[in-house]
CSV table of C-alpha atoms and ligand atoms in Angstrom, one decimal:
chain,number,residue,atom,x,y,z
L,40,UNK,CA,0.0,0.0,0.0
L,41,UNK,CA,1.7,3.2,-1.2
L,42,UNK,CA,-0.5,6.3,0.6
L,43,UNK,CA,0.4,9.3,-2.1
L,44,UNK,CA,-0.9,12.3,0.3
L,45,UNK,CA,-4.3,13.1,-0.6
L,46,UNK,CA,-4.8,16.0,0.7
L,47,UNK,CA,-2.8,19.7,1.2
L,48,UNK,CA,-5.3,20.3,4.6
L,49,UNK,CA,-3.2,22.2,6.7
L,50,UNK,CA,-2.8,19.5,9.4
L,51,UNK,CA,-2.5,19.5,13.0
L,52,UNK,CA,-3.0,23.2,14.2
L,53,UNK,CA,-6.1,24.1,12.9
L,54,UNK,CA,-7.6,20.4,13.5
L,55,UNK,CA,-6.3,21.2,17.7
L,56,UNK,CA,-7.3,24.4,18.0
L,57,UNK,CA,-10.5,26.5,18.6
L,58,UNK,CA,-13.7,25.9,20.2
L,59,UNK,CA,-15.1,22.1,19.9
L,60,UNK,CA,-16.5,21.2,16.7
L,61,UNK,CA,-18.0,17.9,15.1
L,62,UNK,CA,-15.4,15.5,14.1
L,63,UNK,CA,-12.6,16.3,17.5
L,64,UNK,CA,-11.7,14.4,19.4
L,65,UNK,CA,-12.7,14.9,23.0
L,66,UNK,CA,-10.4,13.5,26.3
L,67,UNK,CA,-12.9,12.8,29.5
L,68,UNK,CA,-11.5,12.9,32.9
L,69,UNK,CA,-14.1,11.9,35.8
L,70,UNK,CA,-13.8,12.7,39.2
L,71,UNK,CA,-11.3,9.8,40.0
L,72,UNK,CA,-9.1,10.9,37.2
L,73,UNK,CA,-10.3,7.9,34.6
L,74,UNK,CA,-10.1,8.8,31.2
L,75,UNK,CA,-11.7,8.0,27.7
L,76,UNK,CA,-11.7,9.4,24.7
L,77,UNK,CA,-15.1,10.4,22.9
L,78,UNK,CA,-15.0,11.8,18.9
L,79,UNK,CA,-17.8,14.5,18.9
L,80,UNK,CA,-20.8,13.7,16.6
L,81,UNK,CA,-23.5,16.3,16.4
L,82,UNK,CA,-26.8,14.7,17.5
L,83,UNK,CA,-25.0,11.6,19.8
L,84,UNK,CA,-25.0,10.8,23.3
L,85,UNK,CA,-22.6,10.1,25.5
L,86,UNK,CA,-23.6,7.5,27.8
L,87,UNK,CA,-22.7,6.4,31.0
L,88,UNK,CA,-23.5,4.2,34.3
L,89,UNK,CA,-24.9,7.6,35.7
L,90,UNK,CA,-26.8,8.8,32.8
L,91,UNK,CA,-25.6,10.6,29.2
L,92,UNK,CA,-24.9,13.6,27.9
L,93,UNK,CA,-25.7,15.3,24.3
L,94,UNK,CA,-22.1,15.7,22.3
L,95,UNK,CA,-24.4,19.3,21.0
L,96,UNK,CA,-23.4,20.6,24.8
L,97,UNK,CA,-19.8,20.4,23.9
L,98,UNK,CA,-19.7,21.5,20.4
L,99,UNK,CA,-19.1,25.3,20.1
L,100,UNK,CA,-17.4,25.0,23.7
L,101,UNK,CA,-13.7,26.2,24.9
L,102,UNK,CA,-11.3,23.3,26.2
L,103,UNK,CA,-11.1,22.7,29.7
L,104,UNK,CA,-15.0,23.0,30.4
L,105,UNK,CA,-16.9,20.7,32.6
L,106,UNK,CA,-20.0,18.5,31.4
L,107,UNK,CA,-22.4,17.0,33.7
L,108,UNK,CA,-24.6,13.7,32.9
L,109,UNK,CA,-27.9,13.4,33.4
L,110,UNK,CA,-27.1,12.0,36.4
L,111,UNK,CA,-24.8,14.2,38.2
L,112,UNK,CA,-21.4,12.8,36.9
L,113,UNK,CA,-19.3,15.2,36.0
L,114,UNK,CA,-16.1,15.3,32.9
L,115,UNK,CA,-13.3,17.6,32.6
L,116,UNK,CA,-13.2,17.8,28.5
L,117,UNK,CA,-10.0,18.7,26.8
L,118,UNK,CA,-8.4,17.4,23.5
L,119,UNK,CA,-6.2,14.4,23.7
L,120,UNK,CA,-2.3,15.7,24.0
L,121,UNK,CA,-0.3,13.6,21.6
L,122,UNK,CA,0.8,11.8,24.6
L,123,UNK,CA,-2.6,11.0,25.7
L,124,UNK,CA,-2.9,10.2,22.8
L,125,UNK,CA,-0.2,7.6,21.7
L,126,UNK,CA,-0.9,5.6,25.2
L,127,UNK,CA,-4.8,5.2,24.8
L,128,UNK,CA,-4.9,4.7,20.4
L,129,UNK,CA,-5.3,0.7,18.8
L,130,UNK,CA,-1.8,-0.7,18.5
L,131,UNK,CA,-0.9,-3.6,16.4
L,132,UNK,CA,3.0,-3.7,17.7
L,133,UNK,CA,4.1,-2.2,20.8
L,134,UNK,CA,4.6,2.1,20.4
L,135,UNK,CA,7.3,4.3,21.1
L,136,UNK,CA,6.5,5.8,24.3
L,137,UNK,CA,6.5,9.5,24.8
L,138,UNK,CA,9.3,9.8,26.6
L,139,UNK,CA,11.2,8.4,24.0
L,140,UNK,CA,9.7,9.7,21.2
L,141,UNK,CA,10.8,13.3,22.5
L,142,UNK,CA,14.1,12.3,22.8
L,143,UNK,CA,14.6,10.9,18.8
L,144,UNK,CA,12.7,14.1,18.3
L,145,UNK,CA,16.1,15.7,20.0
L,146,UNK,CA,18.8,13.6,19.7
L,147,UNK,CA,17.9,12.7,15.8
L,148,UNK,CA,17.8,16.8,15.4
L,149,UNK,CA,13.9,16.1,13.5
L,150,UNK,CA,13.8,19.7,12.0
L,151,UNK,CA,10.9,21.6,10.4
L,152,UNK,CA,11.5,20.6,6.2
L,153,UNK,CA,13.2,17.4,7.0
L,154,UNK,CA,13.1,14.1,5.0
L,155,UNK,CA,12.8,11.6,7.7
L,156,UNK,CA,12.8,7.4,6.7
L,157,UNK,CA,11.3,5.3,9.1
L,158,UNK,CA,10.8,1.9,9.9
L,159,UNK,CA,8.9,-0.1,11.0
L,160,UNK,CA,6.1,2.1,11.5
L,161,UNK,CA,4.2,-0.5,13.4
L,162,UNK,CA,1.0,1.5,15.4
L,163,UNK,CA,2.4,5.0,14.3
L,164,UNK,CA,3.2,6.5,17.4
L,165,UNK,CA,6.6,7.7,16.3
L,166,UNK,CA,5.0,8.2,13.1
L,167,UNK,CA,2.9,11.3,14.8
L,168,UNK,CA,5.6,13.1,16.7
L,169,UNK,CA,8.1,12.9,13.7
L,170,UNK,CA,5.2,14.2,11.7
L,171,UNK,CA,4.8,16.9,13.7
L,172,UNK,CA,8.3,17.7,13.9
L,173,UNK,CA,8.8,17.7,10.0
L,174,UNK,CA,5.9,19.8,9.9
L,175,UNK,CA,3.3,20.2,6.3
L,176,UNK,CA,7.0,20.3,4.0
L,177,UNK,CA,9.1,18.2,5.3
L,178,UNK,CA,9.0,14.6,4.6
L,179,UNK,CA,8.0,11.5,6.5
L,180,UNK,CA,8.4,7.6,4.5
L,181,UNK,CA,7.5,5.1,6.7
L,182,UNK,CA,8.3,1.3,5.5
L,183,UNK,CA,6.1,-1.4,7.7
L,184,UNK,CA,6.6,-5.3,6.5
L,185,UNK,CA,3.5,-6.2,7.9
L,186,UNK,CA,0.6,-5.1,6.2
L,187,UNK,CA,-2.1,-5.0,9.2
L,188,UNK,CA,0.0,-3.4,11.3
L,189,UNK,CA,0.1,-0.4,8.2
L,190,UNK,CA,-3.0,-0.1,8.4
L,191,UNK,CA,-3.6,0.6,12.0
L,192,UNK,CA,-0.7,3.1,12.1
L,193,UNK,CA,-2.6,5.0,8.4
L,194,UNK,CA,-5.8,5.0,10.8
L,195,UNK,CA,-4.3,6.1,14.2
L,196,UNK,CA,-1.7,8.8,12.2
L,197,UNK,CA,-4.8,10.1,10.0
L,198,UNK,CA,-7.3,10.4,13.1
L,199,UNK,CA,-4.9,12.1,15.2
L,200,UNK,CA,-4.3,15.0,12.6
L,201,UNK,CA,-7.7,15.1,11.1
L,202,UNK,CA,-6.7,14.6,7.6
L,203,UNK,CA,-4.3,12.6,5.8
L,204,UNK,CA,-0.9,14.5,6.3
L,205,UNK,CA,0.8,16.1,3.5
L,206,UNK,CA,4.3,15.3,4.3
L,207,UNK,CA,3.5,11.5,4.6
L,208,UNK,CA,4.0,8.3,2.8
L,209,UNK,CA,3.9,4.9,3.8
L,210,UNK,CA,5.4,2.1,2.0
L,211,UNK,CA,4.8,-1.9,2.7
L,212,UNK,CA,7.7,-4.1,2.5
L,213,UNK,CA,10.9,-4.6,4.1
L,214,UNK,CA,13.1,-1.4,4.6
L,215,UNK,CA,16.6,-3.3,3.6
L,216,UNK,CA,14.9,-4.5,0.2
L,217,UNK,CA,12.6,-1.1,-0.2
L,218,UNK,CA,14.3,1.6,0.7
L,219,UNK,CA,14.6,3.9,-2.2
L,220,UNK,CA,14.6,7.6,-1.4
L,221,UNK,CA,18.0,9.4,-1.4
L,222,UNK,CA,19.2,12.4,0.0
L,223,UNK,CA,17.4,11.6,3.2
L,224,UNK,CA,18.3,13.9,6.6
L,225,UNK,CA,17.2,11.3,9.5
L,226,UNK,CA,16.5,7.8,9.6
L,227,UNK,CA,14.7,6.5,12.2
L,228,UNK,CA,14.4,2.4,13.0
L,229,UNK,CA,12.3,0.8,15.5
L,230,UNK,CA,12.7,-2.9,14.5
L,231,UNK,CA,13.7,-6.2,15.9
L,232,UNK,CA,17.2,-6.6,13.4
L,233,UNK,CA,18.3,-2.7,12.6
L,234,UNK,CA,21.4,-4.4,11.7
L,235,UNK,CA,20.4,-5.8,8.8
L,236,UNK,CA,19.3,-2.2,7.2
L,237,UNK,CA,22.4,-0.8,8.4
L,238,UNK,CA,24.0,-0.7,4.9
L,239,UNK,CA,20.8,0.1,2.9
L,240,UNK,CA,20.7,3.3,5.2
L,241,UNK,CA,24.5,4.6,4.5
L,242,UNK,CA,23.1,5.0,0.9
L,243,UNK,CA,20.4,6.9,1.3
L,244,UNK,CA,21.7,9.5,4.4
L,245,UNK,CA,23.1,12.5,3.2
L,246,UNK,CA,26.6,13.0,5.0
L,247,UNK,CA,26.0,14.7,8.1
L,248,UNK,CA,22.7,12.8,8.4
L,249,UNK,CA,21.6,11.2,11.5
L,250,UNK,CA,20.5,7.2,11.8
L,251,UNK,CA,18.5,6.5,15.4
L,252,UNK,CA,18.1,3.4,16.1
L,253,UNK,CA,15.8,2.1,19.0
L,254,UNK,CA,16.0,-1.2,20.4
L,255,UNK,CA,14.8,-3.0,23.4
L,256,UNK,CA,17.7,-5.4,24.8
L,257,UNK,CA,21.0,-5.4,25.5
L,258,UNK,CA,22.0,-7.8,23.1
L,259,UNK,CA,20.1,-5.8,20.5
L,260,UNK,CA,22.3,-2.5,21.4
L,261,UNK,CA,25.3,-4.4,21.1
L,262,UNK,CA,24.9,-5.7,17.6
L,263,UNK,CA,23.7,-2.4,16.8
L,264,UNK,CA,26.1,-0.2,17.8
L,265,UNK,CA,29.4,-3.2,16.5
L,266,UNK,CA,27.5,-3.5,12.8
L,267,UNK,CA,27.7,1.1,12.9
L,268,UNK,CA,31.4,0.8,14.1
L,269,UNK,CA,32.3,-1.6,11.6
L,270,UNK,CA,30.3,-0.6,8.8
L,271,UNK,CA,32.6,2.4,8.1
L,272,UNK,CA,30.3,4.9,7.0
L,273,UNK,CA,29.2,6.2,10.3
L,274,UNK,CA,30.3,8.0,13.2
L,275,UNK,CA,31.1,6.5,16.5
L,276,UNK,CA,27.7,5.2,17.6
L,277,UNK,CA,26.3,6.9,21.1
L,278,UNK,CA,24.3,4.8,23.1
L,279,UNK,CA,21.9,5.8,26.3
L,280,UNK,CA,18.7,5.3,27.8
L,281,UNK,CA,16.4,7.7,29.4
L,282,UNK,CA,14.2,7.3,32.6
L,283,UNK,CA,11.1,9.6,33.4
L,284,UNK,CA,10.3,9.1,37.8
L,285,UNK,CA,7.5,10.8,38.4
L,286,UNK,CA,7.3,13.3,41.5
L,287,UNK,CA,4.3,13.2,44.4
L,288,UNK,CA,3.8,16.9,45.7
L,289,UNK,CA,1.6,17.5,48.1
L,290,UNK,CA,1.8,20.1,51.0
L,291,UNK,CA,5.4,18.5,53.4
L,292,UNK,CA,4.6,15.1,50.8
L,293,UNK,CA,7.1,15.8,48.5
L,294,UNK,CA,9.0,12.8,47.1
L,295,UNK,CA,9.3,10.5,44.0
L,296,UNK,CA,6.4,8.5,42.8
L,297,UNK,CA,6.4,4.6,44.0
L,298,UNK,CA,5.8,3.7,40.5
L,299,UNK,CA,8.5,4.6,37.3
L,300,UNK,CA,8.4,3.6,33.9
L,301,UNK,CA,12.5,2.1,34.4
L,302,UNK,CA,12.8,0.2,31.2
L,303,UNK,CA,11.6,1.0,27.7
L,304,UNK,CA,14.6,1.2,25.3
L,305,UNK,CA,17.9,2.3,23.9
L,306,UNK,CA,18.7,4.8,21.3
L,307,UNK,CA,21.3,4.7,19.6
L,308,UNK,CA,23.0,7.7,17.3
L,309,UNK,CA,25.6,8.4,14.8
L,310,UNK,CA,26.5,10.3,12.2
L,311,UNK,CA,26.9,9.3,8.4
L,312,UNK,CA,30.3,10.8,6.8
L,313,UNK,CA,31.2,11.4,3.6
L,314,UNK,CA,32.3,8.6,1.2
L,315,UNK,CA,35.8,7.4,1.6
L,316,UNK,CA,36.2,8.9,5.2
L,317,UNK,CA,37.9,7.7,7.9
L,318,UNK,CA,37.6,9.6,11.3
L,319,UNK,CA,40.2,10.1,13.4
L,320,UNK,CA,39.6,7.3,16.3
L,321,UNK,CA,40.5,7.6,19.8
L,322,UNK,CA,41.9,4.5,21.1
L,323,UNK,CA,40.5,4.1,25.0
L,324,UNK,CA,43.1,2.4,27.2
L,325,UNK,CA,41.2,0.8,30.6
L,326,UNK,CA,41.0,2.9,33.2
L,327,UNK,CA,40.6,3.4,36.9
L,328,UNK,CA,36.9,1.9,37.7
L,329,UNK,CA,37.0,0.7,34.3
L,330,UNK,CA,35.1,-2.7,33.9
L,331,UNK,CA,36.9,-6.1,33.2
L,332,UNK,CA,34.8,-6.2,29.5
L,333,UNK,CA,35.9,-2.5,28.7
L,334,UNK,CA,39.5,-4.0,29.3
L,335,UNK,CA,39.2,-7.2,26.9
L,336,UNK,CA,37.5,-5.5,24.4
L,337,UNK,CA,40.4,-3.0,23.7
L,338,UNK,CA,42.5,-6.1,23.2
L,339,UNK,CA,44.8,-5.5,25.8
L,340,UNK,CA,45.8,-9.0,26.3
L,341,UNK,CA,48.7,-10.6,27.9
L,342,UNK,CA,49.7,-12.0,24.7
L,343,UNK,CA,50.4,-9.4,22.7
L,344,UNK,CA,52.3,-7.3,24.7
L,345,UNK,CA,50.4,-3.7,25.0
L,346,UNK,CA,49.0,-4.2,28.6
L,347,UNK,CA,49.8,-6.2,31.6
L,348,UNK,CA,48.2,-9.4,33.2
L,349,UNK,CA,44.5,-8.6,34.0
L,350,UNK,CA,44.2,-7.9,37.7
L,351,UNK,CA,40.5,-7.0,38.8
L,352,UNK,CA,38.1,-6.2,41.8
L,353,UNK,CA,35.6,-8.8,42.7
L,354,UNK,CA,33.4,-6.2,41.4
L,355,UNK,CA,34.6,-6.7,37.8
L,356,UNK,CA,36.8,-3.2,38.0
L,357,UNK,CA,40.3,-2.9,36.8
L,358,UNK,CA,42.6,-2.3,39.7
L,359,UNK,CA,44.0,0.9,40.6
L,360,UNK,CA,47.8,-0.8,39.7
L,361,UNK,CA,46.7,-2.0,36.4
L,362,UNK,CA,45.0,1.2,35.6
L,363,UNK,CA,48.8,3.2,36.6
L,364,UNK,CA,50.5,0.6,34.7
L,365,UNK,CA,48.4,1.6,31.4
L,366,UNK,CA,47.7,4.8,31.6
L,367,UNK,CA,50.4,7.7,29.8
T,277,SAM,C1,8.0,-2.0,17.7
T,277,SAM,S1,7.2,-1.9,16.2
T,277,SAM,C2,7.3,-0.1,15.8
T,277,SAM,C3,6.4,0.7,16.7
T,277,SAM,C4,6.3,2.2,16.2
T,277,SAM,N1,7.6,2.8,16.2
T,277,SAM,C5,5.4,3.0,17.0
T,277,SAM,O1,5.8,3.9,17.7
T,277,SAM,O2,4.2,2.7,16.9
T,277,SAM,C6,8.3,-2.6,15.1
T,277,SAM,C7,7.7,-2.8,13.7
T,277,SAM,O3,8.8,-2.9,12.8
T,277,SAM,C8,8.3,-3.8,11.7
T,277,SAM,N2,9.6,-4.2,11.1
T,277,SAM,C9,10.5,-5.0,11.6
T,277,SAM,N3,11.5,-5.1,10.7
T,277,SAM,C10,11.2,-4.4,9.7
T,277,SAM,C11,11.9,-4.1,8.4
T,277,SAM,N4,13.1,-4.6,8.2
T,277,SAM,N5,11.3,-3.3,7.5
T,277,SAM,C12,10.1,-2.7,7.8
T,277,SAM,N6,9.4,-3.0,9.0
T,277,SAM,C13,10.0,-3.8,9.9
T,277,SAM,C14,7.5,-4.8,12.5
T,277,SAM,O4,6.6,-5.5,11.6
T,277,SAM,C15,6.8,-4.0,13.6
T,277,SAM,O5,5.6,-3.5,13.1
């Protein structure tokens, strides 16, 4: 399924803005802060254990008003924040969560007129905040091998802007056998195996451009970031994680929330160069506090002579006299 944009709507502000009208989307928030999400339809009710109320007494209204059911329930009605959003839309594969999503935004520099690549696009999640971020003339491609899951992410992308989105195609296939734009800015991959696209992406970033890859184990960032180092065509690969811990406040009740979301993913950045470069590369020599791994994988082996006979803490650590002997 290739969606050619259909339409040259101005997307997104005008669809988010303004009093309710027929057609928006509408977040309800009852007393005990439970949510749904209600898409206003003139001459519908909205009903509920405690009675209904007429979608007409919202329509014409300001966000942030209160509606009362027939009963005497009362909703706090505001639009759906692409956050809200994201977390309560159909999914077909697990989304990007906010927090992350801001950070690609970020740390893959997703600028207004950009042509972004992304895949897979599974329920469009990331497909939404990159949109946004390209704005109506950048350009989004999103490659999804699975053909349900396209689908979903076409609905949930074109219901959240209120219009199919000018600056967006989507593409069904496999992004290592599809991908065919050029001169692309950003990709973006949020797939099991980003590996294996590695090589069809260094031919279609522009150098300078920025490959993010997301991934949700350990042994997934590790093949990740080795297949970037070795390929030759990219920067040294930066790896992190981010974690969001919410805060209770509440008069001399001021501390972090039980709850955190610890775990979602890594991200992983780097930079493509132009052809035939080679970067200058730093060789790191093991440290103080550096970890028995780091050591190994700089090769410095017994055998050949660089560094001396490991010597480590319990804890793994190199020891402070291994880490005099090797340092300058
Ligand atoms: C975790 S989901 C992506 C979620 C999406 N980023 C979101 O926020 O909603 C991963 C998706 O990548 C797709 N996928 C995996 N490998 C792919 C490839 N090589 N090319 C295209 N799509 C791929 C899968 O079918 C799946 O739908």
């Amino acid at each position: 399924m290739d969606s050619t944009p259909t339409s040259t709507v101005p997307t997104g502000a005008e669809h988010r803005r303004g009093l309710f009208k027929a057609g928006d989307q509408v977040q309800l928030t009852d007393a005990k802060g439970r949510m749904s999400t209600i898409t206003l339809q003139q001459g519908k009710q909205y009903h509920t254990h405690k009675g209904a109320f007429d979608h007409d007494e919202l329509i014409g209204s300001p966000e942030g008003v209160v509606v009362k059911t027939t009963g005497g329930n009362e909703y706090l009605a505001l639009r759906p924040l692409l956050s809200d959003f994201v977390l309560s839309m159909p999914r077909g594969a697990a989304v990007v969560y906010p927090k992350d999503a801001g950070q690609i935004v970020q740390m893959a520099d997703i600028f207004p007129g950009a042509r972004v690549v992304e895949a897979g696009v599974g329920s469009g999640a990331l497909t939404c905040s990159l949109l946004r971020a390209v704005g109506d003339t950048g350009m989004v491609h999103s490659y999804e091998r699975r053909e349900e899951f396209a689908e979903i992410a076409a609905k949930n992308v074109r219901s959240f802007f209120g219009a199919e989105h000018p600056a967006w195609e989507l593409t069904i296939g496999d992004l290592a056998e599809k991908l065919a734009d050029d001169e692309v800015d950003r990709v973006v991959l949020d797939m099991l195996a980003p590996w294996d696209c590695v090589d069809a992406v260094a031919k279609a970033l522009v150098p300078g451009g920025v490959i993010c890859c997301y991934v949700a184990t350990t042994t997934q960032l590790s093949r990740t970031v080795e297949t970037l180092r070795a390929h030759g065509a990219f920067t040294e690969p930066q790896p992190w994680e981010s974690m969001v811990r919410g805060w209770h406040v509440e008069g001399l009740a001021v501390r972090p929330d039980h709850r955190m979301i610890g775990h979602t993913g890594f991200l992983v950045t780097a930079r493509r160069l132009a052809d035939g470069v080679t970067p200058p590369v730093r060789r790191r020599r093991p440290s103080k506090g550096a970890y028995a791994a780091d050591y190994l994988a700089e090769g410095a082996s017994p055998a050949d002579g660089t560094a001396p006979d490991p010597e480590f803490n319990e804890d793994g650590t190199v020891t402070s006299s291994v880490a005099r002997r090797v340092l300058p």
